[in-house]
C-alpha atoms as a PDB file:
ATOM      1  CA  UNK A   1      20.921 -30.020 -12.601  1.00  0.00           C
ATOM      2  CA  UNK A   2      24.247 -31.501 -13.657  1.00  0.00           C
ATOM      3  CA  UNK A   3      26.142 -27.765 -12.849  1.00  0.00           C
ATOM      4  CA  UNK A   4      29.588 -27.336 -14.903  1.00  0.00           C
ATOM      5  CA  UNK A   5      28.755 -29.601 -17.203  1.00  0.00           C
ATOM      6  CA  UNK A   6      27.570 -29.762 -21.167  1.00  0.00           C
ATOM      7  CA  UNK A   7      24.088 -31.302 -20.259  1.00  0.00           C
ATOM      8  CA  UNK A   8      22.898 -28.384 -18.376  1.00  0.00           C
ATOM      9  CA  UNK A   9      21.503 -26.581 -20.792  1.00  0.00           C
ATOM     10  CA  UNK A  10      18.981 -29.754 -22.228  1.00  0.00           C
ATOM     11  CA  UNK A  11      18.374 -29.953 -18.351  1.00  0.00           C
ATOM     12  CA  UNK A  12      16.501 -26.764 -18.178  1.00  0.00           C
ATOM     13  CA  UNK A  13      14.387 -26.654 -21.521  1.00  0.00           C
ATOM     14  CA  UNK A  14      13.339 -29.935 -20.527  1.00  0.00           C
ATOM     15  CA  UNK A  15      12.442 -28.708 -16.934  1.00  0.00           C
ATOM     16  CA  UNK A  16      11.263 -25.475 -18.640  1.00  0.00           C
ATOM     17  CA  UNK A  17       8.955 -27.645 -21.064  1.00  0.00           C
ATOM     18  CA  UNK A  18       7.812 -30.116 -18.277  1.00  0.00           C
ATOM     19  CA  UNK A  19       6.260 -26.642 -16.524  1.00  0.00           C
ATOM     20  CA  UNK A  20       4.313 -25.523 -19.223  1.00  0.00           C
ATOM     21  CA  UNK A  21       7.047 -23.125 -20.493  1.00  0.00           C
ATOM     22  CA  UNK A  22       8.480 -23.361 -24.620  1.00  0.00           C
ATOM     23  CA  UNK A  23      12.212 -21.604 -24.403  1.00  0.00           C
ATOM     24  CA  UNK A  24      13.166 -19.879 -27.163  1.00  0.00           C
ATOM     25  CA  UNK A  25      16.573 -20.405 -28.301  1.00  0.00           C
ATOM     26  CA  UNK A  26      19.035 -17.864 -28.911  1.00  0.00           C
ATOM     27  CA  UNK A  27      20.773 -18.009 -32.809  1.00  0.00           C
ATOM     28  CA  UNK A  28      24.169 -17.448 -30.558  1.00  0.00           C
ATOM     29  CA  UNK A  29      25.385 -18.846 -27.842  1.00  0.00           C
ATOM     30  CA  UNK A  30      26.265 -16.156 -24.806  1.00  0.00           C
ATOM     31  CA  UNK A  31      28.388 -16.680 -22.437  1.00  0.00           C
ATOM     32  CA  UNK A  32      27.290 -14.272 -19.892  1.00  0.00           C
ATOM     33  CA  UNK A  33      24.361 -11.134 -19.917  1.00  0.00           C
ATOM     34  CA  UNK A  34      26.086  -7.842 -18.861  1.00  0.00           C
ATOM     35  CA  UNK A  35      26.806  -6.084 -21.991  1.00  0.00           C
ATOM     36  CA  UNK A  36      24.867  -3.808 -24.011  1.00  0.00           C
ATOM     37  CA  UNK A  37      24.729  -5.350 -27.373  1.00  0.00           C
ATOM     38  CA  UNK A  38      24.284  -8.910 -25.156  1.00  0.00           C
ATOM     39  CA  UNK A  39      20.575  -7.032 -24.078  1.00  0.00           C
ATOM     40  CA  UNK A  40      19.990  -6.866 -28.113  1.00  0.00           C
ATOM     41  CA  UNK A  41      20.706  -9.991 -29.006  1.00  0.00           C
ATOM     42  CA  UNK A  42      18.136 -11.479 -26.095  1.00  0.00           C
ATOM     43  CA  UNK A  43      15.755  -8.596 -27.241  1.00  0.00           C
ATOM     44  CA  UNK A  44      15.865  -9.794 -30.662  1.00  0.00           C
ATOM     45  CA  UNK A  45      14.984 -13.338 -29.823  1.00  0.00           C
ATOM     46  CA  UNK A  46      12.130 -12.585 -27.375  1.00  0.00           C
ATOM     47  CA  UNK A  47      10.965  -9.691 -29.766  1.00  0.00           C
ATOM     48  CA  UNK A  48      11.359  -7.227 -27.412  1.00  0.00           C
ATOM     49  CA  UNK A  49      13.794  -3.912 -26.856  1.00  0.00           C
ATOM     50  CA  UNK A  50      16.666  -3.174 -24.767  1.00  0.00           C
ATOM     51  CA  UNK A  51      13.572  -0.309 -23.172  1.00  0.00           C
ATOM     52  CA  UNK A  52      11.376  -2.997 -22.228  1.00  0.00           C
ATOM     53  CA  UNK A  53      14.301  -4.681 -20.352  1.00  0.00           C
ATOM     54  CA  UNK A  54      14.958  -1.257 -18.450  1.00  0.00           C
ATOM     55  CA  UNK A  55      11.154   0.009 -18.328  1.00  0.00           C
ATOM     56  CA  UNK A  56       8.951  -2.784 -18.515  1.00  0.00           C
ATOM     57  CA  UNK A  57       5.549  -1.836 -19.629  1.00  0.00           C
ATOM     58  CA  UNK A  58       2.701  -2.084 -17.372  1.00  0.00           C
ATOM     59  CA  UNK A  59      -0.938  -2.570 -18.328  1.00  0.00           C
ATOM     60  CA  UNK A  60      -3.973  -1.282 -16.731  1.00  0.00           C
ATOM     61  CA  UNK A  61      -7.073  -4.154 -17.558  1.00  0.00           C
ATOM     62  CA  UNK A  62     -10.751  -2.366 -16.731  1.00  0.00           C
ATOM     63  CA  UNK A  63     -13.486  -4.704 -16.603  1.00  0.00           C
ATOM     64  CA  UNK A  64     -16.643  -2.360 -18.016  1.00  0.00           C
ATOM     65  CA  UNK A  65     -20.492  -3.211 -17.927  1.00  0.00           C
ATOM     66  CA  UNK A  66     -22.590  -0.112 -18.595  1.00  0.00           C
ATOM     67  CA  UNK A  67     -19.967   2.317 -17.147  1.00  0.00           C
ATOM     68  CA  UNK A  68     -20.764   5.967 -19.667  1.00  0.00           C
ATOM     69  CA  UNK A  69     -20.356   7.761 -16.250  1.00  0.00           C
ATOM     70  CA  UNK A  70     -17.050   6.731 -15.127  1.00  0.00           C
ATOM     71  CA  UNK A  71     -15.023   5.468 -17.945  1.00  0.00           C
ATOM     72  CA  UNK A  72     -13.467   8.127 -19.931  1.00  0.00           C
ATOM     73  CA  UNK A  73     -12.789   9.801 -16.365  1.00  0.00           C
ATOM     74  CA  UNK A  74     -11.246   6.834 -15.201  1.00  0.00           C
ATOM     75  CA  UNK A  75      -9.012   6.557 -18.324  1.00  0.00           C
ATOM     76  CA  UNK A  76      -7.928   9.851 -18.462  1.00  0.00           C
ATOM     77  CA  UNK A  77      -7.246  10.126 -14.602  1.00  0.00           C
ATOM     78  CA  UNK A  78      -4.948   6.527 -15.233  1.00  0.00           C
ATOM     79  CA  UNK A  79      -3.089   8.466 -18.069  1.00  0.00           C
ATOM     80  CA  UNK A  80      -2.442  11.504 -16.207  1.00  0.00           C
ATOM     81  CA  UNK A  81      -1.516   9.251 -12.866  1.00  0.00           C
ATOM     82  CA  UNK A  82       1.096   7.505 -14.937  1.00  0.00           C
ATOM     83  CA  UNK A  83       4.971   8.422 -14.331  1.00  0.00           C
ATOM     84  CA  UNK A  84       5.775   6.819 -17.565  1.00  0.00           C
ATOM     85  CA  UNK A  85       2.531   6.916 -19.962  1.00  0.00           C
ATOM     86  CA  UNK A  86       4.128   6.010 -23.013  1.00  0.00           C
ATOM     87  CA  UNK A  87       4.708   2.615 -21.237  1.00  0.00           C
ATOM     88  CA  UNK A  88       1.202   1.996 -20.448  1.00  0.00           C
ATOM     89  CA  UNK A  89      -0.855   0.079 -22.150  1.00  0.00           C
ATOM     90  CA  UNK A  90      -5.162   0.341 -20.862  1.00  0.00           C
ATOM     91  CA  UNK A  91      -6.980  -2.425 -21.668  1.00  0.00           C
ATOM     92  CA  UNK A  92     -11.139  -1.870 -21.556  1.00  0.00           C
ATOM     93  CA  UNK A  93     -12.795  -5.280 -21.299  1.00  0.00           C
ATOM     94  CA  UNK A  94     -16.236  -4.865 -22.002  1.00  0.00           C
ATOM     95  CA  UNK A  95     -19.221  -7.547 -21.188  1.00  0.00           C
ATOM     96  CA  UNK A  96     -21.573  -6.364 -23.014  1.00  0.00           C
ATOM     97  CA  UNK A  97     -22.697  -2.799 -22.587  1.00  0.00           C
ATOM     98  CA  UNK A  98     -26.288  -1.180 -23.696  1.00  0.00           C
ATOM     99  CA  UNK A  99     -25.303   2.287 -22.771  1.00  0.00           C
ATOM    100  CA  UNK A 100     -22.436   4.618 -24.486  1.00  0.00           C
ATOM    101  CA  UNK A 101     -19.391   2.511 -22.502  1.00  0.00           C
ATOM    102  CA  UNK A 102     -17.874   1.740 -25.757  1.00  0.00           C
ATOM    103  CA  UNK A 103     -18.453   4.529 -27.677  1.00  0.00           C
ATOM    104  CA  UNK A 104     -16.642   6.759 -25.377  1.00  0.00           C
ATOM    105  CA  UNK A 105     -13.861   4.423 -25.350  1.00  0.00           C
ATOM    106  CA  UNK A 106     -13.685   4.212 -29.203  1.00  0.00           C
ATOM    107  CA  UNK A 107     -14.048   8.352 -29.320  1.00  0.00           C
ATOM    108  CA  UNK A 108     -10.405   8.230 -27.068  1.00  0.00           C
ATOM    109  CA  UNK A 109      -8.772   5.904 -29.083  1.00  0.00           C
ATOM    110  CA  UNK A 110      -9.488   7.893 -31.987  1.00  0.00           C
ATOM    111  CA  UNK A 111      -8.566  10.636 -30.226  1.00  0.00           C
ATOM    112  CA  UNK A 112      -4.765   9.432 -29.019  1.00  0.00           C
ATOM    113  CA  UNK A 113      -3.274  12.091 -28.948  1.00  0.00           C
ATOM    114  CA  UNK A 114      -4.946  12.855 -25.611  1.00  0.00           C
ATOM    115  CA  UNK A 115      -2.972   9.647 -24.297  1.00  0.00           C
ATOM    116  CA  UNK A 116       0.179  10.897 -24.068  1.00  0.00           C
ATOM    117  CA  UNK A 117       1.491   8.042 -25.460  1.00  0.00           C
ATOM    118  CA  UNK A 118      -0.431   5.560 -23.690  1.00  0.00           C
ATOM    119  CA  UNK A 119      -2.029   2.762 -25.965  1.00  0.00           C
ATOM    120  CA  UNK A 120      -5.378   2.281 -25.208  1.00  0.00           C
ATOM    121  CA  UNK A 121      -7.782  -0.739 -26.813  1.00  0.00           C
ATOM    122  CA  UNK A 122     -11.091  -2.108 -26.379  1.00  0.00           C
ATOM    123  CA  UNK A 123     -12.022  -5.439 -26.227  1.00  0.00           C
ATOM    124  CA  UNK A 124     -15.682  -7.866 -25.981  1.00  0.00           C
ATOM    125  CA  UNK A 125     -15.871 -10.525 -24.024  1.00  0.00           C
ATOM    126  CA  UNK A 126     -18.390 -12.805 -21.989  1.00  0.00           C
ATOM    127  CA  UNK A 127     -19.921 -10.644 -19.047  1.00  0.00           C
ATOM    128  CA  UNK A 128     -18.448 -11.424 -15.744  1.00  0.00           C
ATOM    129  CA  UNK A 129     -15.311 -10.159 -14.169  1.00  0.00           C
ATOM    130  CA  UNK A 130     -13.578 -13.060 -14.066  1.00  0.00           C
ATOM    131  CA  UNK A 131     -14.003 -13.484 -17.786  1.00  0.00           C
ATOM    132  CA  UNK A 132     -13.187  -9.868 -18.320  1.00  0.00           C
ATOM    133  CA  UNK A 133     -10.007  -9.858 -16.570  1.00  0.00           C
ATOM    134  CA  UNK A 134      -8.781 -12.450 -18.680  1.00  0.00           C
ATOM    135  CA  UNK A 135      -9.984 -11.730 -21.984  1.00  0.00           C
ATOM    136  CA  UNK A 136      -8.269  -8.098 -20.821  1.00  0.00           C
ATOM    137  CA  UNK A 137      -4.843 -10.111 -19.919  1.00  0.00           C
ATOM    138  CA  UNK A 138      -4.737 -12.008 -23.339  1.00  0.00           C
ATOM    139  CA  UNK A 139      -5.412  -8.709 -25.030  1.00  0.00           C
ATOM    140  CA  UNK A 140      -3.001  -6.967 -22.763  1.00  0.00           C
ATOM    141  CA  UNK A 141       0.400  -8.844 -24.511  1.00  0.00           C
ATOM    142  CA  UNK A 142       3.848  -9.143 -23.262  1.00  0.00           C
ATOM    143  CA  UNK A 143       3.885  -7.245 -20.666  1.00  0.00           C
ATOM    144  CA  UNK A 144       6.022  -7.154 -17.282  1.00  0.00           C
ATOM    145  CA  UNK A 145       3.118  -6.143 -15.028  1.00  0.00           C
ATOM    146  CA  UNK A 146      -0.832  -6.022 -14.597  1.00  0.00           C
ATOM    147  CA  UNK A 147      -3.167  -4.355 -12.833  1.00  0.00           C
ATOM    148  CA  UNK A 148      -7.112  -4.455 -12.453  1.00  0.00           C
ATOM    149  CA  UNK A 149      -9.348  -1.359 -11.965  1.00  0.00           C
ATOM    150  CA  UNK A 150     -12.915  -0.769 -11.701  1.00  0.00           C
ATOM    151  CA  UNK A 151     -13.923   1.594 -13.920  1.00  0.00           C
ATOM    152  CA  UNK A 152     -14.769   4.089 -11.046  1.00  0.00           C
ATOM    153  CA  UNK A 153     -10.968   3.545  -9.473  1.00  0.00           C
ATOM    154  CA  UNK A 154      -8.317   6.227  -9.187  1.00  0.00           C
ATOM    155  CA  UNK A 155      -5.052   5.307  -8.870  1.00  0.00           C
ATOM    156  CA  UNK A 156      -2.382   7.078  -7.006  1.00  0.00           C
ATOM    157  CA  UNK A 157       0.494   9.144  -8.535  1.00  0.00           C
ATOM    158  CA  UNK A 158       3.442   7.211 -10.318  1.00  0.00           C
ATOM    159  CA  UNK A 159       1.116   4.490  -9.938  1.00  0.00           C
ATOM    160  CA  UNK A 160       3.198   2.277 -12.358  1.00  0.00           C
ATOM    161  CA  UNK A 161       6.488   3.134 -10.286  1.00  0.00           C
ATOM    162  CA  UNK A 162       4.887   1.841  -7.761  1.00  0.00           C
ATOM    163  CA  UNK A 163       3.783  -1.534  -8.407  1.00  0.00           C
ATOM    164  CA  UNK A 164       7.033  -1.728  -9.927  1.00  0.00           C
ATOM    165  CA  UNK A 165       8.782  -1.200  -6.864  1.00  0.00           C
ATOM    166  CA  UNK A 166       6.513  -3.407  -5.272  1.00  0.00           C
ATOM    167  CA  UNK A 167       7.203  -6.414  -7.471  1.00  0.00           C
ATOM    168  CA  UNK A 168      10.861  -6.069  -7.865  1.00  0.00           C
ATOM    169  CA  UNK A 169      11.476  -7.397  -4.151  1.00  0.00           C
ATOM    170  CA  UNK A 170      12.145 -10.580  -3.699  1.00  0.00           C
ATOM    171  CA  UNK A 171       9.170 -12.603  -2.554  1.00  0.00           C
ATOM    172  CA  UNK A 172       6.796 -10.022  -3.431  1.00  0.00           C
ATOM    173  CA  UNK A 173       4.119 -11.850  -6.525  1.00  0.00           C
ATOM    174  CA  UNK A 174       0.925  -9.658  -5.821  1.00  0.00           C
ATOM    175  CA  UNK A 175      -0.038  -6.423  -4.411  1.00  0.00           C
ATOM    176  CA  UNK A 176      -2.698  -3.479  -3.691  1.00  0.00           C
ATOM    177  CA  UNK A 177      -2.898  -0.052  -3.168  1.00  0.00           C
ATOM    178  CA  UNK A 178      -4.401   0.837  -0.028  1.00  0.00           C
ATOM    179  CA  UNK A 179      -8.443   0.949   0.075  1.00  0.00           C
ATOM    180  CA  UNK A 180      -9.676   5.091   0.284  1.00  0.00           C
ATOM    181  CA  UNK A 181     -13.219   6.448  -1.005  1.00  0.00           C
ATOM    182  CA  UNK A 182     -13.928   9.557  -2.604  1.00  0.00           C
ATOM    183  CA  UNK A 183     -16.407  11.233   0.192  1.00  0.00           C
ATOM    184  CA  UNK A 184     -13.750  11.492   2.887  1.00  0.00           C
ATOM    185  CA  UNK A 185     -11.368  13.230   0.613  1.00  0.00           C
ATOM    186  CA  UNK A 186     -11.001  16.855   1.250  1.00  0.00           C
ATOM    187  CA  UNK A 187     -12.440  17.532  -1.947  1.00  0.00           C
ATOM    188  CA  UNK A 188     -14.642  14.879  -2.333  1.00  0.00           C
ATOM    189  CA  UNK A 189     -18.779  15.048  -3.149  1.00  0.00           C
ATOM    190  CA  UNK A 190     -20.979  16.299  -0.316  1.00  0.00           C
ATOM    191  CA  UNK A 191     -21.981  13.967   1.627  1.00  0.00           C
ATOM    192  CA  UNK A 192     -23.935  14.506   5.355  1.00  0.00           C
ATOM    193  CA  UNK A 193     -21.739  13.473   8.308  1.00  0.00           C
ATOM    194  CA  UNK A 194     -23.220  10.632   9.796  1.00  0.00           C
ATOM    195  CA  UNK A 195     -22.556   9.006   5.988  1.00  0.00           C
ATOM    196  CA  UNK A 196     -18.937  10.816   6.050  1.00  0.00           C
ATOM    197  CA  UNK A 197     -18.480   8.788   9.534  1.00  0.00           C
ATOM    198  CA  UNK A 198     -19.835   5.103   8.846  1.00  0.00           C
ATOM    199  CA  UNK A 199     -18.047   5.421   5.405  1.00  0.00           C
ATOM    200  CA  UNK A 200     -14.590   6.285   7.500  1.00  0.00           C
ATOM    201  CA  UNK A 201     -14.912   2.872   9.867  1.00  0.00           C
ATOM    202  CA  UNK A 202     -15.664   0.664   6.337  1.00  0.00           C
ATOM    203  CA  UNK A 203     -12.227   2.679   5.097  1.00  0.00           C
ATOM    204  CA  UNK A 204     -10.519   1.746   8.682  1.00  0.00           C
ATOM    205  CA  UNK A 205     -11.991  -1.679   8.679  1.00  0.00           C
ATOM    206  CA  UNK A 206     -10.414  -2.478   5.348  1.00  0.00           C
ATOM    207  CA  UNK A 207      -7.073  -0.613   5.357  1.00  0.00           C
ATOM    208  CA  UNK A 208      -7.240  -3.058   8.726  1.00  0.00           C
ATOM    209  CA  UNK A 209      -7.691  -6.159   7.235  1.00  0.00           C
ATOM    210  CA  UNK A 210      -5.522  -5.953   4.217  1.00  0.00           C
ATOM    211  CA  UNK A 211      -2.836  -4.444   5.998  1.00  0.00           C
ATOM    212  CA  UNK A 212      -2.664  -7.339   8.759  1.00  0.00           C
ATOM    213  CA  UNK A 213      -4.369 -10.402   6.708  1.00  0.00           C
ATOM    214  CA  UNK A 214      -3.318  -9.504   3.343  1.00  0.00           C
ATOM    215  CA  UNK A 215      -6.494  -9.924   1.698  1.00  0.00           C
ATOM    216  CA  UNK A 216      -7.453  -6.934  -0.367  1.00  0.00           C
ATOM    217  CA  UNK A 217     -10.837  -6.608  -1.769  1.00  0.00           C
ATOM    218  CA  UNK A 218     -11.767  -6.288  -5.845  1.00  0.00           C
ATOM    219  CA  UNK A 219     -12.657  -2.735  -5.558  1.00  0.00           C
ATOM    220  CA  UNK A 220      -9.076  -2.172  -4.798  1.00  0.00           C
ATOM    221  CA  UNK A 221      -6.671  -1.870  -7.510  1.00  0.00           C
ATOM    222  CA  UNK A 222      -4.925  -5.187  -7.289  1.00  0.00           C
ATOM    223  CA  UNK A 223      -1.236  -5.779  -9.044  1.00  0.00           C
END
């Protein structure tokens, strides 16, 4: 990049285009980003708010296949697990359900009000979960962050928070909350010991090898 000079800015649409990327240019020219009505003029452009700037919105993709038992649970728990529900968006990505998976999801969006704000939408695609994720992703919009569930996940409190804080240091591209299973909760369904112990080393053996090799499994929620 020519720095301090005119040609700078032709320098990095053409870099940006080269990548992949098509800027959009500004109607005004800026010459720095630190003031309010600065945020509204860049919101404007992109189509977004000053908000999404200062709480990005973070969207929840569930890849579904014959799920009626889990999936209004799941959705529910995600909206109540949210610090900030009204900036969640829940995307169900169906492949192809025979059971009442849909239906229940269809009965909630009707039913928004029990969202808190959330905005919740279902979506078809081909069955598999890579095909899933990304039909979910496209449907998903411009949003700052994703995550993937299984439809039998629970996330953690202030989940969203979170994987914000997560991403926001430098470095950081992808994440995942720490493998746990139901049984060995206090609380959890009953379960005889000698399952309660095997199912506590597959916990250990996990939490050991994402912690130390970084590589988290799909039943995790990964960010």
């Amino acid at each position: 990049m020519a720095w301090g000079t005119g040609a700078v800015r032709e320098q990095q649409i053409d870099v940006a285009r080269s990548l992949g990327i098509e800027p959009i240019i500004l109607p005004v020219s800026l010459s720095d980003l630190d003031e309010p009505g600065d945020f509204n003029l860049v919101g404007n452009g992109l189509g977004c708010t000053v908000e999404d700037f200062q709480s990005p919105r973070c969207a929840v993709v569930m890849p579904t296949l014959n799920e009626e038992q889990n999936i209004e649970a799941c959705i529910r728990h995600t909206v109540a697990q949210a610090a900030r529900p009204e900036r969640l968006d829940i995307v169900v990505s169906d492949g192809g359900s025979t059971d009442a998976t849909c239906s229940k999801v269809e009965a909630l969006i009707e039913n928004s009000a029990d969202l808190c704000g959330a905005s919740l939408r279902l979506v078809h695609s081909t069955p598999g979960r890579g095909y899933q994720q990304n039909t979910g992703v496209s449907a998903a919009g411009s949003v700052r962050y994703l995550a993937f569930v299984h439809a039998d996940t629970r996330l953690p409190v202030d989940f969203d928070e979170r994987i914000a804080e997560c991403l926001s240091i430098p470095g950081n591209v992808l994440g995942a909350f720490l493998f746990q299973l139901d049984c060995l909760e206090p609380n959890g369904p009953p379960c005889s010991w000698f399952f309660r112990l095997q199912m506590s080393v597959v916990c250990r053996l996990v939490r050991r090898r994402v912690t130390k090799y970084e590589l988290p499994y799909g039943d995790q929620c990964l960010f």
